[in-house]
Amino acid sequence: MKDISRIGALLVSSMALCAPLSAQDSGEEDAAVIVVTGEGLSETPAAPAYATQEITREEIVSSVSGRIEDVLSGVAGFQQFRRSDSRSANPSAQGATLRALGGNATSRALVLLDGVPMADPFFGFIPFSAIAPETLGEVRVTRGGGAGPFGAGALAGTIELSSAGLDDLGGFGAQALVDDRGGTEASAHVAAGLGGGFGALSARWDRDPGFYTTPEADRVPATARAAYESYSVQVRGVVPVGETMELQARGLVYDDRRTLRFDGADSSSTGQDASLRLVGHGEWAFEALAYVQARNFTNVVISSTRFVPVLDQRNTPSTGLGGKLELRPPVGEDQVLRIGADYRRSEGELYETAISAFSGNVTERRNAGGVSSDLGLFIEHDWTLGALTLTGGARIDRYAISQGFYEARNAGGILVRRDDFADRSGWEESFRGGLLYRLGDTARLRAAAYTGLRLPTLNELYRPFVVFPVTTNANAELKNERLIGYEVGVDLEPAKGVELSATVFENRVEDAIANVTLDPVTRQRRNIEQIRARGAEVSAGLTFGQLRFDGSLAYTDAKAFQPGADFDGNRPSQTPRWTGSATLGWRPADGWLLAATLRHVGDQFEDDLESDVLPAATTLGVFAEIPFSDRFALVLRAENLTDETIVTRNQGGSIDLGTPRTVWAGVRLGL
C-alpha cells in the first residue's frame, strides 16, 4: 500500500512540475495559454432520456451534517444498507443503492469519483468518509441500469461525483466547526493555476466522542459512545497536452476509525488511490483512464453478553485496478457514437481470529479470499431528429472469479479446514435504449428500457460476518445478479424558476443476492429468484426571488420472491416504501444562506422475515451561513433538530439508534 501511495504522489508531482511547460509552444513567448477544466467528456444529448438528477455545489457544501451521504439522501430513492451515516455505521455496511434494490450491504449503484469506481474492491461498500463534499463541484445521479462504461457495476444506477475546478475552489479555502459534544470538523484546500492547468491540495480531519447508539435502558458499563476519527488528503493536477487534450492526475489517502456499541468494538477503513485520465476534446474525442487502489479493513466483534472480544477481523487487504478507453468518432452533427472498453480487477483476503468469550484464548485463525475481474466492451449511439432524440447501447462483459479459498487453523496452527473453490468465467450481455421528445422549451417526454449486471463481491463469496448474536455466512457459489427494467417520465419547466420531474418504473433483479435467514442466529448469502421494485419518483425545484425550494419523493413497492421460502412476497430487508426530502433555502443578501431540510424515511424491516421493524423517522435540519466580509463567514448547522428517535438496527429487540440532535458552529474562510 505504501508503494502505491508513493506512485500516486510521484504521478501528481510530475504533473505539477510539467504544467508550466505544457502551456508553451516550442519555447515561443507568445504561445496561447490553453485553459483546461479537469472534467471528463461531456454528457451526450440523450443522457436525459434516463431518470437523472443533478446536485449543485451550493447544495453540496450546505449540507446540515457536512457528509456526502447526507447530500445524496436528497435524491429520491437513494439509500444505504442502514440509516446510519459514516460516523456511526460499520464501514462494511455502507453500500449505496437506488430504487429499493438493496437487501444486503453491497452497493448496487455505481459510484464514480472523477470517473473512477469508488467501491471497496473486497466489500463493495463506499468509503463516504474519504469523500470531502467541499472538494466537489457537482453530483449527477442516474437511476436505472447502465450499459456504458463500468456498466457491470451500475445495476441500480450511477452516482457521478465530479471534483471542483479552480473557479469553484478559489486560491484558498478552509472551515472549522465544533459540535455540542465537543466534536470537530476541519478542512482546508489550496489551489493555483499551473500554466494553462491547475493544481489543488485538500485535507479534512473529523473527530467526535460520539453519541450512545444504545438506548439508555439497555446500556451497561461496557457500553461505548459511537466515537470516530478520520482524515483524508487529496491532491489533483490538471495540465494541457497540446491544443485539445488535458491530462488529469489524482491521489487520495484516507483513514477512518470508529467505535460502535461497546468498548473495544473498533473498526478501521484505510485506502490509498491514484488515477490518471487523459481527455481529448478534438474532432475525435476520447477519454483514457487508469487507476489503482489499495484498501484495508479491520473490525473487532464484542460479545453482547460477556462484553469481551470474540472475533478479531484483524486484516482485510485488497487491491483494485482498472481503467477505460472511450472513443467518440465524428459521425455527423446530430449524432454521437461512443465506443469503448473498461476493465476492473479486485483481489483481497481476510485474516481473522476467533476468541473464546470465556477463556479469552484463541480458538481458530481463518484466512479466505480470491480474485474477480471484468472486461467490458461497449457501444452506444445517440441520434437527434429534430425534437426527438433516440439512444441505444450494448455491452458484453467477460467476467472471471478465481483463486477462491477458505482455510481455518486451530490455536496450535494445525489445519482443520481447507476449501478451494473452482474457478469460473463467462460472458454476459447488457442493453439499454431510450428516447427523449422535446415539446418546445417547456416539457420533455422520456422512456427507457435496460438490462444490467453485477458480480458478487469477494465479501459475499468468501467472508462470513457477525452482528452479535447473528452470524451471516458467505457463499462461494453465488451467481451474478441480472437486472431488467423500464421507465417512463416527464420533465417540465412551465415557467422561469420552475422545474418538475416525474418517473414511474419497474425494475427486477433476477438471482438477487440476499441475506437469507436459516435459523434465529444464522443467515447465509443466497441467490433468490428475484427482487421486483415498482414505483414512482417525483422532484421539484422552485425559485421565487430569494427563496429556493428543492424536494423529492419516492414510493417503491419492492418484494422478494422465492417460491416455497418463508420470505416469499415480503419486502426486502432495509428497504422503505416511502422516502422524501424537502429543502427551503433563503438568500436575503450576497453571501447569506439560510436553509431548512425535512427528511422522511418510511418503516423498514431488519430481516427478510419481517420479524423486526425499524419505525419511520422524520428529521429536520437547518443550515446558516452569515458573512462578516467577502472572505469570512459564520456557519451554523443543526442535525435532527427535533431529536427524533431513529432506529437503525433491531435484532430481536437489540436496538441501535441514529444521530440525535447535534448542533454545530464554526467559521468558513475563502480567498
XYZ file of C-alpha atoms in Angstrom:
671
model
C 0.000 0.000 0.000
C 2.852 2.391 0.784
C 4.313 1.732 -2.677
C 1.001 2.605 -4.329
C 0.756 5.784 -2.279
C 4.273 6.793 -3.348
C 3.434 6.081 -7.005
C 0.338 8.276 -6.784
C 2.305 11.098 -5.179
C 5.018 10.885 -7.850
C 2.448 10.984 -10.654
C 0.773 14.087 -9.261
C 4.107 15.784 -8.561
C 5.178 15.116 -12.139
C 2.010 16.750 -13.452
C 2.593 19.834 -11.334
C 6.193 20.177 -12.478
C 5.263 19.728 -16.120
C 2.337 22.149 -16.074
C 4.154 25.389 -16.944
C 5.960 23.671 -19.826
C 2.757 22.208 -21.224
C 1.339 25.660 -21.916
C 4.306 26.668 -24.073
C 4.591 26.132 -27.805
C 8.149 25.125 -28.683
C 9.548 27.804 -26.390
C 7.745 30.719 -28.065
C 6.987 33.554 -25.622
C 3.653 34.433 -27.277
C 2.164 30.934 -27.114
C -1.552 30.901 -26.278
C -2.498 29.597 -22.864
C -4.834 26.600 -23.035
C -7.412 26.646 -20.260
C -8.477 23.210 -19.017
C -11.446 22.186 -16.889
C -10.444 18.982 -15.126
C -13.655 17.318 -16.281
C -14.280 14.225 -18.374
C -16.100 14.061 -21.686
C -19.395 15.936 -21.782
C -22.742 14.221 -21.375
C -24.383 13.121 -24.612
C -27.660 14.662 -25.882
C -29.590 11.521 -24.913
C -28.420 11.408 -21.282
C -31.707 12.995 -20.060
C -33.621 10.046 -21.548
C -32.812 8.260 -18.310
C -34.052 9.449 -14.897
C -31.332 11.861 -13.770
C -30.911 14.434 -11.028
C -28.090 16.933 -10.607
C -26.884 18.357 -7.307
C -25.142 21.731 -7.447
C -22.075 22.783 -5.496
C -24.159 25.105 -3.322
C -26.351 22.178 -2.257
C -23.269 20.027 -1.618
C -21.466 22.478 0.680
C -24.595 23.469 2.642
C -25.438 20.012 3.977
C -26.622 20.055 7.593
C -24.228 17.214 8.504
C -21.283 18.015 6.226
C -21.340 14.409 4.891
C -21.655 13.420 1.243
C -24.114 10.604 2.041
C -26.401 13.218 3.582
C -26.225 15.190 0.347
C -27.166 12.087 -1.643
C -30.103 11.426 0.679
C -31.822 14.350 -1.020
C -32.178 12.208 -4.162
C -35.424 10.259 -4.362
C -34.697 6.561 -3.981
C -31.137 6.773 -2.641
C -30.370 4.606 0.379
C -27.611 2.895 2.267
C -27.976 -0.535 3.833
C -28.623 1.085 7.223
C -29.865 4.543 8.192
C -26.625 5.417 9.984
C -24.149 7.667 8.198
C -20.378 7.237 8.020
C -19.865 8.434 11.604
C -21.865 5.741 13.404
C -22.127 2.784 10.990
C -19.753 -0.084 10.467
C -17.888 0.809 7.242
C -18.761 -2.537 5.655
C -22.491 -1.642 5.876
C -22.144 1.472 3.706
C -23.439 0.090 0.438
C -25.157 2.576 -1.867
C -28.206 1.673 -3.899
C -31.234 3.222 -5.584
C -34.883 2.280 -6.066
C -35.161 -0.012 -3.043
C -32.991 -2.644 -4.729
C -30.972 -3.224 -1.555
C -31.371 -6.077 0.864
C -27.695 -6.519 1.697
C -24.770 -4.214 2.448
C -23.174 -4.271 -1.012
C -23.521 -1.346 -3.415
C -25.875 -1.965 -6.303
C -25.293 1.564 -7.588
C -22.038 2.525 -9.313
C -20.328 5.431 -7.510
C -17.669 7.254 -9.532
C -15.266 9.995 -8.421
C -13.819 11.752 -11.470
C -14.665 8.632 -13.464
C -13.062 6.146 -11.034
C -15.228 3.462 -9.320
C -15.043 4.076 -5.563
C -16.458 0.797 -4.234
C -14.117 -1.136 -1.955
C -12.520 -3.954 -4.025
C -13.281 -6.594 -1.383
C -16.535 -5.481 0.249
C -18.249 -3.293 -2.324
C -19.006 -0.562 0.239
C -18.391 3.129 -0.465
C -15.831 4.945 1.758
C -18.044 8.001 2.206
C -15.851 9.474 4.938
C -12.992 9.730 2.403
C -15.015 11.977 0.094
C -14.935 15.581 1.322
C -18.033 17.425 -0.006
C -16.203 20.759 -0.151
C -13.879 19.357 -2.848
C -16.772 18.514 -5.194
C -18.231 20.672 -7.920
C -21.263 18.630 -8.966
C -23.058 15.325 -8.448
C -25.100 13.615 -11.125
C -27.360 10.680 -10.244
C -28.801 8.428 -12.968
C -31.313 5.853 -11.787
C -31.743 2.557 -13.644
C -29.278 0.068 -15.095
C -26.315 1.290 -17.103
C -24.721 -0.317 -20.157
C -21.932 2.203 -20.761
C -18.501 2.454 -19.066
C -18.233 0.281 -15.922
C -21.843 -0.726 -16.549
C -21.290 -4.065 -14.833
C -21.461 -2.214 -11.501
C -24.420 0.045 -12.306
C -27.217 -2.389 -11.516
C -29.441 0.187 -9.790
C -27.929 3.321 -11.335
C -24.872 5.566 -11.386
C -23.750 8.297 -8.977
C -21.103 10.521 -10.598
C -19.086 12.775 -8.294
C -17.024 15.467 -10.036
C -14.228 17.367 -8.302
C -14.453 21.144 -8.225
C -12.379 23.170 -10.659
C -10.202 26.173 -9.963
C -13.067 28.673 -10.363
C -15.104 26.960 -7.654
C -12.216 26.362 -5.277
C -10.529 29.739 -5.446
C -6.961 30.098 -4.223
C -7.587 29.047 -0.624
C -10.495 27.862 1.462
C -10.924 26.497 4.965
C -13.563 25.819 7.562
C -13.591 24.669 11.163
C -16.609 23.701 13.250
C -17.293 22.273 16.698
C -20.441 20.480 17.867
C -22.247 20.351 21.205
C -20.499 17.071 22.131
C -17.040 18.529 21.626
C -16.519 17.006 18.200
C -14.683 18.922 15.490
C -14.712 19.118 11.713
C -11.858 20.880 9.924
C -10.935 21.136 6.257
C -8.742 23.263 4.038
C -7.563 23.455 0.450
C -5.129 25.406 -1.671
C -5.370 25.691 -5.446
C -3.370 27.558 -8.048
C -3.039 27.861 -11.769
C -0.141 25.977 -13.316
C 0.445 27.200 -16.843
C -2.829 26.520 -18.621
C -3.867 23.999 -15.959
C -4.133 23.966 -12.201
C -3.229 22.017 -9.104
C -5.165 21.543 -5.861
C -4.343 20.088 -2.466
C -7.101 19.444 0.082
C -7.319 17.853 3.509
C -10.057 17.096 6.008
C -9.998 15.880 9.619
C -13.073 14.834 11.623
C -13.247 13.589 15.201
C -16.009 13.238 17.787
C -16.519 11.461 21.116
C -19.830 10.400 19.606
C -23.261 9.626 20.981
C -24.754 6.484 22.501
C -26.288 4.299 19.808
C -27.669 2.028 22.551
C -30.975 3.094 24.159
C -30.492 4.326 27.709
C -32.452 1.446 29.259
C -30.164 -1.132 27.594
C -26.796 0.390 28.494
C -24.247 -1.491 30.573
C -20.842 -0.451 31.955
C -19.214 -1.673 28.726
C -21.477 0.447 26.521
C -19.499 2.987 24.499
C -20.283 6.064 22.508
C -20.008 5.923 18.718
C -16.677 7.735 18.658
C -14.881 8.336 15.370
C -11.793 9.957 13.941
C -10.986 10.191 10.253
C -8.862 12.123 7.806
C -8.457 12.323 4.052
C -5.918 14.078 1.847
C -6.409 14.581 -1.872
C -4.137 16.093 -4.499
C -5.122 16.874 -8.094
C -3.180 18.130 -11.055
C -4.655 19.090 -14.436
C -2.414 20.107 -17.332
C -2.960 20.773 -21.045
C -1.370 18.425 -23.558
C -1.267 20.015 -26.988
C -4.217 22.126 -28.110
C -7.148 19.791 -27.482
C -6.119 17.409 -24.707
C -5.699 17.573 -20.967
C -4.088 15.183 -18.513
C -5.617 14.808 -15.061
C -3.955 13.120 -12.085
C -5.479 12.474 -8.691
C -4.206 10.901 -5.481
C -6.272 10.142 -2.372
C -5.187 8.873 1.052
C -7.668 8.307 3.867
C -8.005 6.704 7.285
C -11.233 6.192 9.234
C -11.574 4.695 12.738
C -14.799 4.112 14.667
C -16.112 2.530 17.864
C -19.605 1.028 17.925
C -21.767 -0.066 20.866
C -19.096 -1.445 23.253
C -15.628 -0.535 24.467
C -13.154 -2.291 22.204
C -15.590 -2.742 19.292
C -13.280 -0.820 16.990
C -13.200 -0.774 13.202
C -10.927 0.886 10.669
C -11.034 1.574 6.955
C -7.976 2.866 5.111
C -7.085 3.480 1.499
C -4.621 4.884 -0.995
C -5.886 5.632 -4.524
C -4.170 7.019 -7.610
C -5.544 7.687 -11.083
C -4.619 9.247 -14.416
C -7.124 10.447 -17.002
C -6.331 11.786 -20.487
C -9.221 13.618 -22.144
C -9.268 14.687 -25.771
C -11.752 17.336 -26.895
C -10.858 17.374 -30.577
C -12.837 16.098 -33.556
C -12.060 12.545 -32.428
C -12.978 12.982 -28.787
C -11.666 10.369 -26.385
C -11.103 9.573 -22.716
C -8.453 7.198 -21.348
C -8.441 6.369 -17.644
C -6.246 4.182 -15.428
C -6.438 3.738 -11.665
C -5.075 1.672 -8.785
C -6.481 1.306 -5.269
C -5.114 -0.235 -2.071
C -7.625 -0.668 0.741
C -7.801 -2.339 4.147
C -10.435 -3.001 6.796
C -10.284 -4.205 10.396
C -13.040 -4.936 12.893
C -13.342 -6.308 16.434
C -16.590 -8.026 17.455
C -17.518 -7.794 21.147
C -19.856 -10.261 22.837
C -23.101 -8.572 23.858
C -23.407 -10.859 26.900
C -19.858 -11.081 28.290
C -18.534 -7.835 26.692
C -15.184 -9.304 25.629
C -13.710 -9.764 22.130
C -14.952 -12.887 20.334
C -13.731 -12.124 16.800
C -10.804 -10.044 15.573
C -11.044 -9.340 11.851
C -7.538 -8.024 12.067
C -6.627 -7.538 8.421
C -8.520 -7.436 5.117
C -6.122 -6.073 2.491
C -7.475 -5.643 -1.021
C -6.323 -4.164 -4.292
C -8.356 -2.768 -7.154
C -7.044 -1.728 -10.527
C -8.604 -0.925 -13.832
C -9.303 1.638 -16.470
C -11.322 2.512 -19.502
C -10.888 3.789 -23.030
C -13.735 5.586 -24.776
C -13.685 6.967 -28.310
C -16.221 9.277 -29.932
C -15.562 9.380 -33.685
C -17.140 12.162 -35.793
C -20.320 10.653 -37.296
C -22.411 13.719 -38.015
C -23.647 16.893 -36.389
C -26.786 15.305 -34.933
C -25.219 12.027 -33.805
C -22.891 10.861 -31.060
C -21.219 7.461 -31.196
C -19.410 6.027 -28.167
C -17.153 3.001 -28.493
C -15.004 1.715 -25.700
C -13.747 -0.851 -23.244
C -13.287 -0.959 -19.484
C -11.559 -3.324 -17.088
C -11.712 -3.905 -13.346
C -9.818 -6.386 -11.208
C -10.371 -6.935 -7.490
C -8.157 -9.042 -5.256
C -8.373 -9.429 -1.489
C -8.046 -11.642 1.563
C -9.361 -11.690 5.097
C -7.391 -12.662 8.180
C -9.421 -13.124 11.336
C -9.046 -14.688 14.752
C -11.849 -16.320 16.744
C -11.553 -15.916 20.520
C -13.290 -17.745 23.354
C -15.632 -15.454 25.275
C -14.986 -17.488 28.431
C -11.226 -18.051 28.480
C -10.022 -15.290 26.182
C -7.900 -17.837 24.322
C -7.641 -18.073 20.543
C -9.835 -20.864 19.205
C -9.311 -20.531 15.457
C -7.489 -18.482 12.837
C -9.103 -18.081 9.437
C -7.925 -16.915 6.048
C -10.044 -16.548 2.899
C -10.042 -14.617 -0.338
C -9.992 -14.635 -4.091
C -9.876 -12.617 -7.304
C -12.597 -11.296 -9.583
C -12.247 -9.433 -12.847
C -14.444 -7.965 -15.529
C -13.590 -6.823 -19.070
C -16.392 -4.944 -20.786
C -16.801 -3.791 -24.381
C -19.493 -1.200 -25.040
C -21.061 0.808 -27.839
C -23.755 3.458 -27.699
C -25.305 5.677 -30.357
C -27.403 8.850 -29.911
C -29.303 10.332 -32.847
C -31.217 13.633 -32.733
C -34.034 14.017 -35.255
C -35.492 17.444 -34.627
C -37.408 17.304 -31.336
C -36.762 13.564 -30.965
C -33.539 12.046 -29.636
C -33.018 8.288 -29.788
C -30.356 6.329 -27.954
C -29.331 2.701 -27.850
C -26.381 0.892 -26.337
C -24.995 -2.554 -25.697
C -22.085 -4.065 -23.822
C -20.653 -7.502 -23.351
C -18.700 -8.499 -20.264
C -16.128 -11.225 -19.846
C -16.076 -11.968 -16.132
C -13.917 -14.340 -14.101
C -13.930 -15.410 -10.447
C -10.816 -17.316 -9.466
C -8.383 -18.365 -6.736
C -11.158 -18.569 -4.149
C -10.280 -20.342 -0.914
C -11.143 -20.641 2.768
C -8.984 -22.197 5.458
C -9.098 -22.472 9.231
C -6.384 -23.449 11.696
C -6.660 -24.146 15.392
C -4.771 -22.252 18.076
C -1.772 -24.513 17.527
C -1.619 -23.727 13.818
C -2.919 -27.126 12.679
C -5.101 -27.007 9.566
C -8.675 -28.041 10.422
C -10.405 -26.988 7.201
C -9.358 -26.053 3.685
C -11.748 -25.286 0.811
C -10.518 -24.420 -2.663
C -13.316 -23.197 -4.883
C -13.490 -23.876 -8.602
C -12.624 -21.029 -10.961
C -15.430 -19.862 -13.190
C -15.874 -17.392 -16.013
C -18.312 -16.479 -18.723
C -19.857 -13.860 -20.961
C -22.814 -11.613 -20.075
C -24.545 -9.117 -22.351
C -26.411 -5.947 -21.362
C -28.517 -3.492 -23.346
C -30.223 -0.181 -22.859
C -32.224 2.155 -25.038
C -34.330 5.243 -24.693
C -35.982 8.203 -26.324
C -36.384 11.851 -25.450
C -39.052 14.040 -27.060
C -38.990 17.785 -26.521
C -42.270 19.702 -26.506
C -40.818 23.135 -27.074
C -38.819 24.596 -24.209
C -41.294 23.631 -21.504
C -41.536 19.831 -21.492
C -39.622 16.645 -22.253
C -41.122 13.185 -22.510
C -38.804 10.234 -21.987
C -38.855 6.464 -21.918
C -36.129 3.894 -21.368
C -35.562 0.160 -21.002
C -32.408 -1.585 -19.861
C -30.733 -4.661 -18.517
C -27.788 -4.790 -16.110
C -25.208 -6.969 -14.406
C -23.477 -7.189 -11.022
C -20.855 -9.700 -9.975
C -20.902 -10.939 -6.373
C -18.218 -9.273 -4.287
C -15.353 -11.144 -2.674
C -17.007 -10.345 0.645
C -20.256 -12.063 -0.372
C -18.386 -15.033 -1.773
C -15.859 -15.727 0.958
C -16.308 -13.666 4.162
C -18.803 -14.508 6.916
C -19.628 -11.717 9.353
C -21.173 -11.348 12.796
C -23.544 -8.728 14.171
C -23.842 -10.443 17.530
C -25.661 -12.756 18.041
C -26.447 -13.292 14.320
C -23.826 -14.847 12.016
C -24.194 -14.343 8.242
C -22.258 -16.935 6.233
C -20.619 -16.419 2.866
C -21.448 -18.465 -0.248
C -18.788 -19.209 -2.862
C -21.436 -20.492 -5.298
C -23.245 -17.171 -5.743
C -24.292 -16.342 -9.298
C -24.266 -12.922 -10.969
C -27.239 -10.644 -10.440
C -29.184 -9.596 -13.547
C -31.455 -6.542 -13.874
C -34.364 -5.990 -16.252
C -36.081 -2.625 -16.071
C -38.084 0.025 -17.824
C -39.407 3.502 -17.024
C -41.304 6.452 -18.458
C -41.145 10.033 -17.291
C -41.737 13.704 -17.938
C -39.658 16.811 -17.168
C -41.431 20.168 -17.080
C -40.282 23.793 -16.999
C -43.609 25.615 -17.341
C -42.212 28.927 -16.117
C -38.896 30.514 -15.256
C -37.611 29.081 -11.983
C -39.994 26.110 -12.024
C -38.582 22.607 -12.646
C -40.713 19.487 -12.206
C -39.966 15.842 -12.901
C -41.841 12.542 -12.515
C -40.883 8.945 -13.320
C -42.676 5.618 -12.978
C -40.616 2.452 -13.206
C -40.361 -1.281 -12.770
C -37.012 -2.931 -12.038
C -36.437 -6.655 -11.470
C -33.206 -8.143 -10.144
C -33.007 -11.818 -11.048
C -30.802 -14.108 -8.921
C -30.690 -11.282 -6.381
C -28.223 -11.869 -3.537
C -29.954 -11.646 -0.162
C -29.137 -12.429 3.458
C -31.464 -15.418 3.906
C -32.475 -16.457 7.445
C -31.745 -20.128 8.178
C -32.433 -20.093 11.949
C -32.692 -17.426 14.681
C -28.913 -16.872 14.826
C -27.785 -17.877 11.319
C -28.169 -16.338 7.879
C -26.455 -17.014 4.563
C -25.993 -15.035 1.400
C -28.021 -16.769 -1.299
C -29.386 -16.068 -4.750
C -33.156 -15.758 -4.676
C -35.443 -15.827 -7.678
C -35.879 -12.063 -7.909
C -36.437 -8.734 -6.225
C -39.073 -6.679 -8.019
C -39.392 -2.961 -7.407
C -42.242 -0.889 -8.838
C -42.674 2.726 -8.010
C -42.679 6.405 -8.773
C -40.238 9.256 -8.203
C -41.101 12.942 -8.313
C -38.945 16.008 -7.780
C -39.420 19.753 -7.873
C -37.182 22.798 -7.942
C -38.844 26.181 -7.457
C -37.174 29.591 -7.361
C -39.085 32.666 -6.216
C -36.781 35.641 -5.858
C -34.589 34.991 -2.835
C -36.348 31.700 -1.989
C -35.466 28.279 -3.412
C -37.343 25.029 -2.792
C -35.998 21.590 -3.723
C -37.974 18.466 -2.998
C -38.059 14.810 -3.965
C -40.342 11.911 -3.097
C -40.086 8.215 -3.916
C -42.615 5.438 -3.442
C -41.407 1.908 -4.123
C -43.341 -1.331 -3.785
C -40.445 -3.805 -3.526
C -40.902 -7.535 -2.986
C -38.580 -10.514 -2.758
C -39.691 -13.714 -4.458
C -38.527 -17.255 -3.748
C -41.237 -19.941 -4.152
C -41.578 -22.046 -1.018
C -39.477 -19.745 1.172
C -40.853 -18.113 4.308
C -39.976 -14.686 2.955
C -41.646 -15.136 -0.450
C -43.552 -11.926 -1.217
C -42.001 -9.980 1.664
C -40.373 -6.616 1.319
C -36.543 -6.944 1.100
C -34.770 -6.123 4.340
C -33.823 -2.493 4.979
C -35.994 -1.135 2.137
C -38.669 1.516 2.901
C -41.732 2.154 0.789
C -41.554 5.925 1.193
C -38.603 8.293 1.219
C -38.762 12.043 0.833
C -36.710 15.192 1.189
C -37.589 18.895 1.078
C -35.228 21.858 1.402
C -36.238 25.502 1.593
C -33.412 27.985 1.173
C -33.362 31.772 1.519
C -30.657 34.122 0.248
C -31.562 37.531 1.684
C -28.263 39.103 0.530
C -24.987 38.255 -1.186
C -23.164 35.551 0.725
C -26.076 34.818 3.062
C -27.790 31.421 3.070
C -30.460 30.152 5.431
C -31.884 26.690 4.729
C -34.045 24.038 6.375
C -34.251 20.402 5.257
C -37.008 17.957 6.158
C -36.304 14.247 5.543
C -38.602 11.250 5.890
C -37.808 7.532 5.708
C -40.678 5.078 5.976
C -40.657 1.983 8.128
C -38.274 -0.832 7.213
C -37.690 -4.398 8.331
C -34.413 -5.624 9.779
C -34.506 -9.008 8.061
C -36.121 -10.967 5.233
C -38.782 -12.486 7.528
C -40.107 -9.042 8.530
C -39.771 -10.021 12.184
C -38.291 -6.761 13.492
C -39.418 -3.334 12.315
C -37.474 -0.083 12.092
C -40.140 2.601 12.586
C -40.490 5.512 10.191
C -38.404 8.570 11.024
C -38.762 12.239 10.076
C -35.895 14.635 10.762
C -35.397 18.379 10.456
C -32.042 20.008 9.810
C -31.066 23.672 9.435
C -28.072 25.449 7.917
C -26.992 29.071 8.080
C -24.054 30.889 6.512
C -23.715 34.504 7.659
C -20.891 36.502 6.045
C -18.872 39.045 8.017
C -16.874 40.012 4.924
C -16.241 38.818 1.388
C -13.852 36.192 2.744
C -15.104 35.283 6.195
C -18.439 33.774 7.317
C -20.081 32.232 10.364
C -21.544 28.747 9.757
C -24.290 27.236 11.943
C -25.761 23.765 11.458
C -28.259 21.630 13.358
C -28.942 17.948 12.647
C -32.155 16.244 13.754
C -33.331 19.452 15.370
C -36.441 17.836 16.867
C -34.343 14.987 18.357
C -36.347 12.298 16.546
C -35.603 8.722 17.636
C -34.039 6.985 14.623
C -33.828 3.199 14.930
C -31.021 1.935 12.677
C -30.899 -1.716 13.812
C -33.370 -4.002 15.553
C -32.434 -7.638 16.021
C -34.865 -9.276 18.402
C -35.114 -6.099 20.449
C -31.382 -5.341 20.394
C -31.530 -1.805 19.062
C -29.107 0.770 17.662
C -30.027 4.426 17.278
C -29.043 7.072 14.753
C -27.803 10.633 15.137
C -29.608 12.600 17.882
C -29.943 16.386 17.861
C -26.495 17.783 17.086
C -25.640 21.482 16.840
C -22.538 22.796 15.037
C -20.951 26.235 14.948
C -17.859 27.408 13.133
C -16.286 29.637 10.530
C -15.636 29.422 6.802
C -12.801 31.296 5.106
C -12.220 31.817 1.390
C -9.580 33.741 -0.546
